[in-house]
């Protein structure tokens, strides 16, 4: 060092780092960096993130600031760095100070993260003190969101507070140079959580390592075991055991909906499904979602795992317990959410035993409590997009915040929709969208919804002054919002929320053409929308077009019985007052029931009008004889997509007509052509492909016309129907070829799981406009 450097004056700066910087090893990273650069001062957590006061030569201080973002720990996400000069204090060393719980909580809690490679090496190392310990973790992996009860993210505010660390764990926890420095769930077999295997009666059969071995042996013998994971219980059984899988279906009252699978590793997953590089990256990523991929011919799984589906949902182990269990069993397991029918997943030991006693033979439990129940996330890769389609955003993704392009002037709560429910709290430019709650159709799910809102409000210090809800007056989420006292309420139309959610997550305010296709959404005119062509921005929209409206005979019953929609579309297509059912389904429906439904559709009695694309998919699936009655939402559409012949490139007519000043996709000719094909002997695979081709071509043509008419170059594709990869890829490709810019949801689900965020974005934009005027 030269003489000039020795006399260089010292400077001191206060540096604030905001983003995902707590519980990810950021303070020890700063500590090591400061020591490397010969700096003094301190680093601490507070309610907004991390604060550093650093003192030393100007060049060294500048170097620390420069390296904050590019060299940050793997789980960190630095959103903003702010610095200010302060007076030097003459500090003699650099320290990590305890957290300062001042101000409003604004430090993002990190999602739960899959077990890292370092911990896996220790887990299977016979010489390591955590050998085969099911709760091994470090700063770079393990539970976060599911155990945290408050901010700052420190051990006393997690469900690990009850476990006092032994001397060895405490030494790791206190050492800034250790991988487990301030890893809040840090524990070992001496001081941490323990496993137990429990009977239906609640009696303990075995504990610790014996519990794991006994559970694996039971699974290998064909038992169904409820396994407590990070965010709740799974119901597990051998995936290749037809009898075990069939028994699980019968006990769970889940007739057709596919079960998720857990494979031991990537090699095992490749034996189940055909994987692209993108899908493999999703499987091994730290979020570890369920990845929906094409089933490999001869995959070693029972047919009952995913009946009538070309795909399988596969995930890899994401907790040490899963790694141990799957390896000990030595086979792929069914790992499905532990619940009965449409209830939320079980996540507390006593509740699980009580609710699942008629489903599970045994219960593999532990004494680390789960603060927030969280389902597995589900994704689906597409051929032309770098980012996957999020079908369900939950474990591994939540509660990462999503920014708002127009900051909310007042704190708000958005209550979402009815199906695939989520809620969203927002303050300023940041919004926190909840984990997947489920369908708000019963008391247990509603309670999970309301409990979750309270937790998020406390966790992120949001005291809502504004509450946003759907237009539908009968949604439980709407009723919840309207029952709250002392708040301003804002209603947002369902499909506008879809459009706004996609715009906002791309940090845009519009305008854009919005193609929003789904099953159900309450329209301004009191009818059921679902095949919408919108022109709008965050604040408002105009309904520029829609699918031809038809009757929904019997109301919600038509959603459960797609053959009713087939009948309604036949009536609408001019096939007569009492059209004959196609040959494929004539023998499956009572002729009197068919005529009664045709009478309803023709008269409008108990048959509200709908423009739903989801119901059109139902109709075509029923006409093809694929699905006359559904056991879960979206089943008919999913099976119609699965039936598509990829080699079929012909299409049906689906003209665009003007009606009441709007562009209408007239699918009556489409349905008539489908019936002609079926009567001529066409196979369902051919009909399904031609229908998808027709809808894709008509949709892209409508967008091009509207783009020219409104001089808009951006198109949003949103709504649950765009989970359909065949439809999405067809429309997006055509629009790209035409030179239009296409936006698709990437950070949030395209289905109703993104509605709450869209509501928040609309409300924030409207409030900001109102305050500015």
C-alpha positions in Angstrom: 0.0 0.0 0.0 1.4 3.4 -0.9 1.8 6.4 1.4 -1.2 8.2 -0.2 -3.5 5.3 0.7 -2.3 5.3 4.3 -3.4 8.9 4.7 -6.6 8.6 2.7 -9.5 10.1 4.7 -12.1 7.7 6.0 -15.8 8.0 4.9 -18.9 6.5 6.4 -22.1 5.7 4.5 -25.4 4.3 5.5 -26.6 1.8 2.9 -30.2 0.5 2.8 -30.9 -2.7 0.8 -34.5 -3.6 0.0 -35.9 -6.7 -1.5 -35.7 -10.4 -0.5 -32.7 -9.9 1.8 -33.8 -11.5 5.1 -33.3 -15.1 5.9 -31.1 -15.7 2.9 -27.6 -15.2 4.3 -27.4 -11.5 3.3 -25.9 -10.2 6.6 -23.1 -12.8 6.8 -22.4 -12.0 3.1 -22.0 -8.3 4.0 -19.9 -9.3 7.0 -17.5 -11.3 4.9 -17.4 -8.6 2.3 -16.6 -5.9 4.8 -13.8 -7.9 6.3 -12.4 -8.7 2.9 -12.3 -4.9 2.1 -11.0 -3.9 5.5 -14.1 -1.9 6.5 -15.7 -1.3 9.9 -19.3 -0.6 11.0 -22.3 -2.9 11.3 -25.2 -4.6 9.4 -28.6 -5.4 10.8 -32.1 -6.4 9.7 -35.0 -4.0 10.1 -38.7 -4.0 9.1 -37.8 -2.8 5.6 -34.8 -5.0 4.7 -31.1 -4.7 5.6 -29.3 -1.6 6.9 -25.5 -1.3 6.7 -23.3 1.4 8.1 -19.8 1.0 6.7 -16.7 3.1 7.3 -13.3 3.1 5.5 -11.4 4.4 2.5 -13.8 5.8 -0.2 -12.7 3.2 -2.8 -13.3 0.3 -0.5 -16.7 1.6 0.6 -17.7 2.1 -3.1 -16.5 -1.4 -3.9 -18.8 -2.9 -1.2 -21.8 -0.9 -2.6 -21.0 -2.0 -6.1 -20.9 -5.7 -5.2 -24.1 -5.8 -3.2 -26.3 -6.9 -6.0 -24.1 -8.9 -8.4 -22.5 -11.1 -5.7 -25.6 -11.5 -3.5 -26.4 -14.9 -2.0 -28.4 -17.3 -4.2 -31.8 -16.8 -2.5 -31.5 -13.0 -2.3 -33.2 -10.6 -4.7 -32.0 -7.1 -4.3 -34.6 -4.6 -5.5 -33.2 -1.3 -4.4 -29.9 0.0 -2.9 -29.9 3.5 -1.3 -26.9 5.2 0.2 -26.3 8.4 2.1 -23.1 9.9 3.7 -22.9 10.1 7.5 -20.3 11.3 9.9 -17.5 8.8 10.6 -17.8 7.1 14.0 -14.3 5.7 14.4 -15.6 2.1 14.6 -12.8 -0.5 15.3 -14.5 -3.6 13.7 -17.5 -4.8 11.7 -20.4 -6.4 13.5 -23.7 -8.1 12.9 -26.3 -6.5 15.1 -29.7 -7.8 16.2 -32.8 -6.9 14.3 -34.5 -3.5 14.7 -38.3 -3.9 14.4 -39.0 -0.3 13.5 -41.6 1.1 11.1 -43.9 -0.8 8.8 -42.8 -4.3 7.7 -41.6 -4.1 4.2 -39.0 -6.9 4.0 -40.2 -9.7 1.8 -40.3 -13.1 3.5 -38.7 -15.7 1.2 -40.6 -18.7 -0.1 -39.8 -22.2 1.1 -36.8 -23.6 -0.8 -35.7 -27.1 -1.8 -32.9 -28.8 0.1 -29.6 -27.5 -1.3 -26.8 -29.7 -2.5 -24.6 -29.0 0.5 -27.3 -30.2 2.9 -28.0 -33.3 0.8 -24.3 -34.3 1.0 -24.5 -34.1 4.8 -27.9 -35.9 4.8 -26.4 -39.0 3.2 -23.0 -38.8 4.8 -22.7 -41.5 7.6 -19.9 -39.4 9.2 -22.0 -36.2 9.5 -23.9 -35.4 12.7 -27.0 -34.8 10.7 -26.8 -38.1 8.8 -30.4 -39.0 7.8 -31.9 -36.1 9.8 -35.2 -35.3 8.2 -35.0 -31.6 9.1 -31.6 -30.6 7.9 -31.4 -27.1 6.5 -29.1 -24.0 6.2 -29.3 -20.4 5.1 -29.6 -21.5 1.5 -32.6 -23.9 1.8 -35.4 -25.1 3.9 -38.7 -23.8 5.2 -39.4 -20.0 5.4 -42.9 -18.8 4.6 -44.6 -21.9 6.1 -42.9 -21.4 9.5 -42.8 -17.6 9.9 -45.4 -15.8 12.1 -44.0 -12.2 12.0 -41.4 -9.8 10.8 -38.4 -9.5 11.1 -37.7 -13.0 10.1 -35.9 -14.2 13.3 -36.3 -17.5 15.2 -38.6 -16.2 17.9 -41.1 -15.3 15.2 -41.1 -18.8 13.7 -42.5 -22.1 14.7 -38.9 -23.1 15.6 -39.1 -20.9 18.6 -40.0 -23.9 20.8 -36.8 -25.7 19.9 -33.8 -24.5 22.0 -30.6 -25.1 20.0 -27.9 -27.3 21.4 -24.3 -25.9 21.8 -23.2 -27.2 18.4 -26.2 -25.7 16.6 -25.9 -22.5 18.5 -22.2 -22.2 17.5 -23.1 -22.5 13.8 -26.0 -20.1 14.2 -23.8 -17.5 15.8 -20.8 -17.8 13.4 -21.0 -15.3 10.5 -18.7 -17.5 8.5 -20.8 -20.6 8.9 -23.4 -21.7 6.3 -26.0 -21.9 9.1 -25.4 -18.4 10.5 -28.9 -17.2 11.5 -30.6 -20.1 9.7 -33.7 -19.8 11.7 -34.9 -23.5 11.3 -31.3 -24.7 12.2 -31.5 -27.9 14.3 -30.0 -31.4 14.6 -31.2 -34.8 16.0 -30.2 -33.7 19.5 -32.2 -30.5 19.7 -34.6 -30.3 16.8 -37.9 -31.7 15.5 -38.6 -35.4 15.6 -40.6 -37.8 13.5 -43.3 -40.1 14.7 -45.4 -42.8 13.0 -49.0 -42.7 14.2 -52.0 -45.0 13.8 -55.5 -43.8 12.9 -56.3 -43.9 16.6 -53.6 -41.4 17.3 -51.4 -44.0 19.1 -47.7 -43.7 18.3 -46.1 -46.7 16.7 -42.5 -45.6 16.4 -40.4 -42.5 16.5 -37.3 -40.8 14.9 -35.5 -43.1 12.4 -37.7 -46.1 13.1 -40.8 -44.0 12.2 -39.2 -43.3 8.8 -38.2 -46.9 8.2 -41.6 -48.2 9.2 -43.4 -45.7 7.0 -41.3 -46.7 4.0 -42.0 -50.4 4.7 -45.7 -49.7 4.9 -45.7 -47.8 1.6 -43.8 -50.7 0.0 -46.4 -53.1 1.2 -49.3 -51.1 -0.4 -50.4 -48.8 2.4 -51.6 -45.3 2.1 -49.6 -43.0 4.4 -50.3 -39.3 5.3 -46.9 -37.6 5.3 -46.4 -34.2 6.9 -44.3 -32.0 4.6 -43.4 -28.3 4.6 -46.8 -26.8 4.0 -49.2 -29.6 4.9 -49.9 -33.3 4.6 -49.6 -35.4 1.4 -51.4 -38.7 0.9 -48.7 -41.1 -0.4 -48.8 -44.6 -1.9 -46.8 -46.6 -4.5 -47.5 -45.0 -7.9 -47.2 -48.3 -9.7 -49.6 -50.2 -7.4 -52.9 -50.2 -9.1 -54.8 -51.4 -6.1 -53.3 -48.8 -3.8 -54.0 -46.0 -6.2 -57.5 -47.1 -6.8 -58.1 -47.4 -3.0 -56.8 -43.9 -2.5 -59.2 -42.6 -5.2 -62.1 -44.3 -3.6 -61.3 -43.2 -0.1 -60.5 -39.6 -1.2 -63.7 -39.4 -3.3 -61.5 -38.2 -6.2 -62.8 -40.0 -9.3 -60.8 -38.7 -12.2 -58.5 -35.8 -11.3 -54.9 -36.7 -11.8 -52.6 -37.4 -8.8 -49.2 -35.8 -8.6 -46.1 -38.0 -8.5 -42.8 -37.7 -6.6 -39.8 -39.3 -8.3 -36.5 -39.8 -6.5 -34.4 -37.8 -9.0 -34.3 -36.5 -12.6 -33.3 -40.0 -13.9 -36.5 -41.5 -12.4 -38.6 -38.6 -13.7 -37.3 -39.2 -17.2 -38.7 -42.7 -17.0 -42.2 -41.3 -16.4 -42.4 -38.3 -18.7 -40.8 -36.8 -21.8 -38.8 -33.8 -20.6 -37.4 -30.8 -22.5 -34.4 -28.9 -21.1 -36.9 -26.3 -19.8 -39.0 -28.8 -18.0 -35.9 -30.4 -16.4 -34.8 -27.0 -15.2 -38.2 -26.5 -13.6 -38.0 -29.9 -11.9 -34.6 -29.4 -10.3 -35.1 -25.6 -9.5 -35.3 -24.4 -6.0 -39.1 -23.9 -6.1 -39.6 -27.6 -7.0 -43.1 -27.3 -8.4 -45.2 -30.1 -9.9 -44.3 -30.1 -13.6 -47.0 -31.3 -16.0 -45.3 -33.1 -18.9 -46.2 -35.6 -21.6 -46.5 -39.2 -20.2 -43.9 -41.5 -21.6 -45.2 -44.7 -23.2 -44.8 -47.5 -20.8 -44.3 -45.3 -17.8 -44.3 -47.4 -14.6 -47.4 -45.9 -13.0 -50.9 -47.3 -12.4 -53.5 -46.3 -15.0 -55.6 -44.8 -12.2 -52.9 -42.2 -11.4 -54.1 -40.0 -14.4 -57.0 -41.6 -16.2 -57.7 -40.3 -19.7 -54.8 -37.9 -19.6 -51.7 -37.8 -21.9 -49.8 -36.0 -19.2 -48.4 -36.7 -15.7 -47.7 -34.2 -13.0 -44.2 -34.9 -11.6 -42.1 -33.3 -8.9 -38.8 -34.1 -7.2 -38.2 -34.2 -3.4 -37.9 -30.8 -1.9 -37.5 -31.5 1.8 -35.0 -33.9 3.5 -37.9 -36.0 4.7 -39.1 -36.5 1.1 -35.5 -37.4 0.0 -35.2 -40.0 2.7 -38.7 -41.5 2.2 -38.6 -41.8 -1.6 -35.0 -43.3 -1.5 -36.0 -45.8 1.3 -39.1 -46.9 -0.6 -37.0 -47.2 -3.8 -40.0 -46.3 -6.1 -42.0 -43.3 -7.4 -44.8 -42.3 -5.0 -48.2 -40.7 -5.5 -48.0 -37.5 -3.5 -51.4 -35.8 -3.5 -52.8 -33.1 -1.3 -54.2 -34.6 2.0 -57.8 -33.5 2.0 -61.3 -34.8 1.5 -62.9 -33.7 -1.8 -62.8 -29.9 -2.0 -61.6 -29.1 1.5 -58.2 -27.4 2.1 -55.2 -29.6 2.9 -54.6 -30.8 6.4 -51.6 -29.2 8.1 -52.0 -29.8 11.8 -51.3 -33.2 13.3 -54.5 -33.7 15.3 -56.7 -32.3 12.5 -55.0 -34.5 10.0 -55.7 -37.7 12.0 -59.3 -36.6 12.6 -60.0 -35.6 9.0 -58.0 -38.3 7.2 -58.7 -41.4 9.4 -60.8 -43.0 6.7 -58.2 -42.3 4.0 -54.8 -42.9 5.5 -53.6 -46.2 7.0 -50.8 -44.4 8.9 -49.6 -40.9 9.6 -45.9 -39.8 9.4 -45.9 -36.7 11.6 -43.4 -34.4 13.3 -43.4 -31.7 16.0 -42.4 -28.7 13.9 -45.6 -26.8 13.5 -46.7 -25.3 10.2 -47.8 -21.7 10.4 -49.4 -21.4 7.0 -50.8 -24.3 5.0 -49.4 -24.2 1.5 -50.1 -26.6 -1.5 -47.5 -27.6 -4.0 -47.2 -25.2 -7.0 -48.1 -26.5 -10.5 -46.5 -25.4 -13.7 -46.7 -26.3 -17.4 -44.0 -25.5 -19.9 -44.9 -24.4 -23.4 -42.9 -24.8 -26.6 -42.5 -21.1 -27.6 -42.2 -19.4 -24.2 -39.2 -19.2 -22.0 -41.3 -18.9 -18.9 -43.8 -21.7 -17.9 -47.5 -21.4 -17.4 -48.2 -21.2 -13.7 -51.3 -23.3 -13.0 -51.1 -23.0 -9.2 -48.8 -20.5 -7.5 -48.1 -21.6 -3.9 -45.1 -23.4 -2.2 -41.8 -22.2 -3.6 -43.2 -19.0 -5.1 -45.3 -17.4 -2.3 -45.0 -14.9 -0.7 -42.6 -13.2 -3.2 -44.0 -9.8 -3.9 -45.2 -8.5 -7.2 -44.8 -4.8 -8.0 -47.7 -2.6 -9.0 -47.0 -0.2 -12.0 -49.3 2.4 -10.4 -48.6 2.4 -6.6 -51.6 2.1 -4.3 -52.1 5.5 -2.6 -53.8 3.7 0.2 -53.3 0.2 1.7 -55.7 -2.2 0.2 -57.0 -5.8 0.2 -58.2 -7.6 -2.9 -60.4 -10.6 -2.3 -60.2 -12.4 -5.6 -62.8 -14.7 -7.1 -64.5 -17.9 -6.1 -62.6 -20.7 -7.8 -58.8 -21.2 -7.4 -59.1 -18.5 -4.8 -56.2 -16.2 -3.7 -56.2 -12.8 -2.0 -53.8 -9.9 -2.3 -52.7 -7.2 0.1 -50.9 -4.1 -1.3 -49.2 -1.1 0.0 -47.5 1.5 -2.2 -45.8 -0.2 -5.2 -45.7 -3.7 -3.7 -48.4 -6.3 -3.7 -48.3 -9.7 -2.0 -50.5 -12.4 -3.6 -51.4 -15.2 -1.3 -50.8 -18.9 -1.7 -53.5 -21.0 -3.4 -56.5 -21.2 -1.0 -58.8 -23.3 -3.1 -62.5 -23.0 -4.2 -64.5 -21.0 -1.7 -67.3 -23.5 -1.5 -67.2 -24.7 2.1 -66.6 -23.4 5.6 -63.1 -24.9 6.0 -61.8 -23.2 2.8 -63.5 -19.9 3.8 -61.8 -20.1 7.2 -58.5 -20.7 5.5 -59.1 -17.7 3.3 -59.9 -15.4 6.3 -57.1 -16.7 8.4 -54.7 -16.2 5.6 -55.8 -12.6 5.1 -55.2 -11.8 8.8 -51.7 -13.4 8.6 -50.7 -11.5 5.5 -52.0 -8.2 6.9 -49.9 -8.8 10.0 -46.9 -10.1 8.2 -46.6 -7.2 5.8 -48.1 -4.5 8.0 -51.1 -3.8 5.7 -54.2 -2.3 7.4 -56.6 -2.1 4.5 -58.5 1.2 3.9 -59.8 -0.1 0.6 -61.2 -3.6 -0.1 -61.7 -4.8 -3.7 -64.0 -7.5 -4.8 -65.6 -9.2 -7.8 -68.9 -8.0 -9.3 -70.6 -11.3 -8.6 -72.9 -10.7 -5.6 -73.0 -14.3 -4.6 -69.3 -15.0 -4.4 -68.2 -15.7 -0.8 -65.2 -13.4 -1.4 -67.6 -10.6 -2.4 -69.8 -11.1 0.7 -66.7 -11.1 2.9 -65.6 -7.8 1.4 -68.9 -6.2 1.8 -69.3 -7.3 5.4 -66.1 -5.4 6.5 -66.7 -2.2 8.4 -64.9 1.1 8.0 -63.4 0.5 4.6 -64.1 1.8 1.1 -65.1 -1.0 -1.3 -64.4 -1.1 -5.0 -66.0 -3.7 -7.4 -63.9 -4.9 -10.4 -65.4 -6.9 -13.3 -63.9 -10.4 -13.5 -62.4 -10.3 -17.0 -61.1 -6.7 -16.5 -59.2 -8.1 -13.5 -57.7 -10.8 -15.8 -56.6 -8.2 -18.3 -55.2 -5.9 -15.6 -53.3 -8.7 -13.8 -51.4 -9.5 -17.0 -50.7 -5.9 -17.8 -49.6 -5.0 -14.3 -47.2 -8.0 -13.8 -45.5 -6.8 -17.0 -45.3 -3.3 -15.5 -47.6 -1.8 -18.1 -50.7 0.3 -17.7 -52.2 -0.3 -21.2 -54.1 0.1 -23.4 -54.2 -3.4 -24.9 -56.5 -5.8 -26.6 -57.5 -8.3 -24.0 -58.6 -11.8 -25.0 -60.0 -13.3 -21.8 -61.4 -16.8 -22.2 -62.6 -18.8 -19.1 -65.6 -20.6 -17.7 -67.5 -18.0 -15.7 -67.4 -14.3 -14.9 -70.2 -11.9 -13.9 -70.7 -9.2 -16.6 -71.9 -5.6 -16.2 -75.1 -6.7 -18.0 -75.9 -9.4 -15.4 -75.1 -12.2 -17.8 -72.3 -14.8 -17.6 -69.3 -13.7 -19.6 -66.3 -15.9 -20.5 -65.3 -15.4 -24.1 -64.3 -11.7 -24.0 -62.6 -9.4 -26.4 -61.8 -6.3 -24.3 -60.0 -3.0 -25.1 -58.7 -1.4 -22.0 -56.1 -0.4 -19.5 -55.7 -0.7 -15.7 -58.5 1.8 -15.0 -61.2 0.6 -17.3 -62.3 -1.3 -20.4 -64.7 -1.5 -23.3 -66.3 -4.8 -24.3 -65.3 -4.9 -28.0 -66.4 -8.4 -28.7 -67.3 -11.8 -27.4 -68.4 -15.4 -28.2 -71.9 -15.9 -29.5 -74.2 -16.1 -26.5 -76.1 -19.3 -25.8 -78.2 -20.6 -23.0 -76.8 -22.3 -19.9 -79.6 -24.8 -19.4 -80.2 -25.5 -15.8 -77.7 -22.9 -14.6 -74.8 -24.3 -12.7 -75.9 -27.8 -13.4 -74.8 -27.3 -17.0 -71.3 -26.7 -15.7 -71.3 -30.1 -14.1 -73.0 -31.8 -17.1 -71.4 -30.7 -20.4 -73.9 -32.6 -22.4 -76.4 -29.8 -21.5 -74.1 -27.3 -23.3 -73.8 -29.6 -26.3 -77.6 -29.6 -26.5 -77.8 -25.8 -26.0 -75.2 -25.2 -28.8 -77.1 -27.5 -31.1 -80.3 -25.6 -30.5 -78.5 -22.3 -31.1 -76.9 -23.6 -34.3 -80.3 -24.1 -35.9 -80.4 -27.9 -35.6 -84.1 -27.7 -34.6 -86.2 -27.2 -31.5 -85.4 -30.7 -30.4 -82.2 -31.7 -32.2 -81.0 -35.3 -32.0 -77.9 -35.9 -30.0 -74.9 -37.0 -32.1 -74.4 -40.8 -32.4 -71.4 -40.8 -30.0 -73.6 -39.9 -27.1 -77.2 -40.8 -28.1 -77.1 -44.0 -26.1 -75.6 -42.3 -23.0 -78.4 -39.8 -22.4 -82.0 -40.4 -21.6 -84.1 -39.1 -24.5 -86.5 -37.4 -22.1 -83.7 -35.5 -20.3 -82.3 -34.4 -23.7 -85.7 -33.0 -24.8 -86.2 -31.3 -21.5 -82.9 -29.6 -21.7 -83.5 -28.6 -25.3 -86.8 -27.1 -24.2 -85.0 -25.1 -21.5 -82.3 -23.9 -24.0 -85.0 -22.8 -26.5 -87.2 -21.0 -24.0 -84.6 -19.4 -21.8 -86.3 -20.8 -18.7 -83.7 -21.4 -15.9 -81.1 -20.8 -18.6 -79.1 -17.6 -18.3 -77.2 -16.5 -21.3 -73.4 -17.1 -21.4 -70.6 -16.2 -23.7 -68.2 -18.7 -22.0 -65.5 -20.3 -24.1 -65.1 -22.8 -21.3 -68.7 -23.9 -21.8 -68.0 -24.2 -25.6 -65.1 -26.5 -24.9 -67.5 -28.5 -22.7 -70.0 -28.7 -25.5 -67.5 -30.0 -28.0 -66.1 -32.5 -25.6 -69.6 -33.8 -25.0 -70.4 -33.9 -28.7 -67.3 -36.1 -29.2 -68.4 -38.4 -26.5 -65.3 -37.6 -24.4 -67.0 -36.3 -21.3 -70.7 -35.9 -20.5 -70.3 -35.2 -16.8 -67.4 -33.7 -15.0 -65.9 -34.5 -11.6 -63.6 -31.5 -11.4 -63.5 -28.0 -12.9 -62.1 -27.9 -16.4 -62.1 -31.7 -16.9 -63.9 -31.7 -20.2 -61.7 -29.0 -21.7 -58.6 -30.8 -20.5 -59.7 -34.1 -22.1 -60.6 -32.4 -25.3 -57.1 -30.8 -25.5 -55.5 -34.2 -24.7 -57.5 -35.8 -27.5 -56.1 -33.5 -30.2 -54.3 -35.1 -33.2 -51.2 -33.0 -33.6 -51.0 -34.0 -37.3 -54.4 -32.6 -38.1 -54.2 -29.1 -39.6 -57.7 -28.7 -41.1 -60.2 -26.4 -39.4 -63.9 -25.6 -39.0 -65.6 -22.4 -40.0 -65.8 -19.9 -37.1 -66.9 -16.5 -38.6 -66.6 -13.1 -37.1 -69.8 -11.1 -37.3 -70.9 -7.7 -36.1 -73.7 -7.6 -33.5 -74.9 -4.6 -31.5 -71.7 -2.8 -32.4 -69.4 -5.6 -31.2 -67.3 -8.3 -32.9 -68.8 -11.7 -32.2 -67.2 -15.1 -32.7 -70.1 -17.0 -34.2 -69.4 -20.6 -33.2 -72.9 -21.8 -34.4 -71.4 -22.8 -37.8 -68.5 -24.5 -35.9 -70.9 -26.7 -33.9 -72.9 -27.6 -37.0 -69.7 -28.6 -38.9 -68.6 -30.7 -35.9 -71.9 -32.6 -35.9 -71.6 -33.2 -39.7 -68.1 -34.6 -39.2 -69.1 -36.8 -36.3 -72.1 -38.2 -38.3 -69.7 -39.0 -41.1 -67.5 -41.0 -38.8 -64.8 -38.6 -37.9 -62.7 -39.5 -34.8 -62.7 -37.4 -31.7 -59.0 -36.7 -32.1 -59.6 -35.2 -35.6 -62.6 -33.1 -34.4 -60.8 -31.9 -31.3 -57.8 -30.7 -33.4 -60.0 -29.0 -36.0 -62.0 -27.2 -33.3 -58.8 -25.9 -31.6 -57.5 -24.8 -35.0 -60.8 -22.9 -35.7 -60.9 -21.1 -32.3 -57.2 -20.2 -32.5 -57.6 -18.8 -36.1 -60.8 -16.9 -35.3 -59.3 -15.4 -32.1 -56.1 -14.2 -33.8 -58.1 -12.8 -36.7 -60.4 -10.9 -34.2 -57.3 -9.5 -32.4 -55.8 -8.3 -35.7 -59.0 -6.5 -36.7 -59.4 -4.9 -33.3 -55.7 -3.8 -33.2 -56.2 -2.0 -36.5 -59.5 -0.5 -35.5 -58.2 0.8 -32.2 -54.6 1.4 -33.3 -53.2 -0.8 -30.5 -50.3 -3.2 -31.0 -50.4 -5.1 -27.7 -52.5 -8.2 -27.0 -53.1 -9.8 -23.7 -54.1 -13.5 -23.6 -55.5 -14.4 -20.2 -58.1 -16.5 -18.4 -58.3 -20.2 -17.5 -58.9 -21.4 -21.1 -55.3 -20.3 -21.9 -54.0 -23.0 -19.7 -54.7 -25.0 -22.8 -51.3 -25.2 -24.5 -52.7 -26.0 -27.9 -54.9 -22.9 -28.0 -52.3 -20.6 -26.4 -49.6 -21.6 -28.8 -51.8 -21.3 -31.8 -53.1 -17.8 -31.0 -49.7 -16.5 -29.8 -47.9 -17.8 -32.9 -50.4 -16.2 -35.3 -50.3 -12.9 -33.5 -46.5 -12.8 -33.5 -46.5 -13.5 -37.2 -48.8 -10.5 -37.7 -46.4 -8.2 -35.9 -48.5 -7.8 -32.7 -46.9 -7.9 -29.3 -48.3 -10.7 -27.0 -48.4 -10.6 -23.2 -49.2 -13.7 -21.3 -49.2 -14.1 -17.5 -45.8 -15.2 -16.2 -45.5 -14.4 -12.5 -49.1 -15.4 -11.7 -51.6 -18.0 -12.9 -53.6 -17.2 -16.0 -56.6 -18.7 -14.3 -58.5 -17.1 -11.4 -55.5 -17.4 -9.1 -54.3 -14.1 -10.6 -57.6 -12.3 -10.2 -56.9 -10.8 -6.8 -53.7 -9.1 -8.1 -55.6 -7.8 -11.1 -58.2 -6.3 -8.7 -55.5 -4.7 -6.7 -53.9 -3.2 -9.9 -57.2 -1.8 -11.0 -58.1 -0.3 -7.6 -54.6 1.3 -7.3 -54.9 2.9 -10.7 -58.4 4.2 -10.0 -57.4 5.6 -6.6 -54.3 7.3 -8.0 -56.4 8.9 -10.8 -59.0 10.1 -8.3 -56.4 11.6 -5.9 -54.7 13.3 -8.8 -57.9 15.0 -10.1 
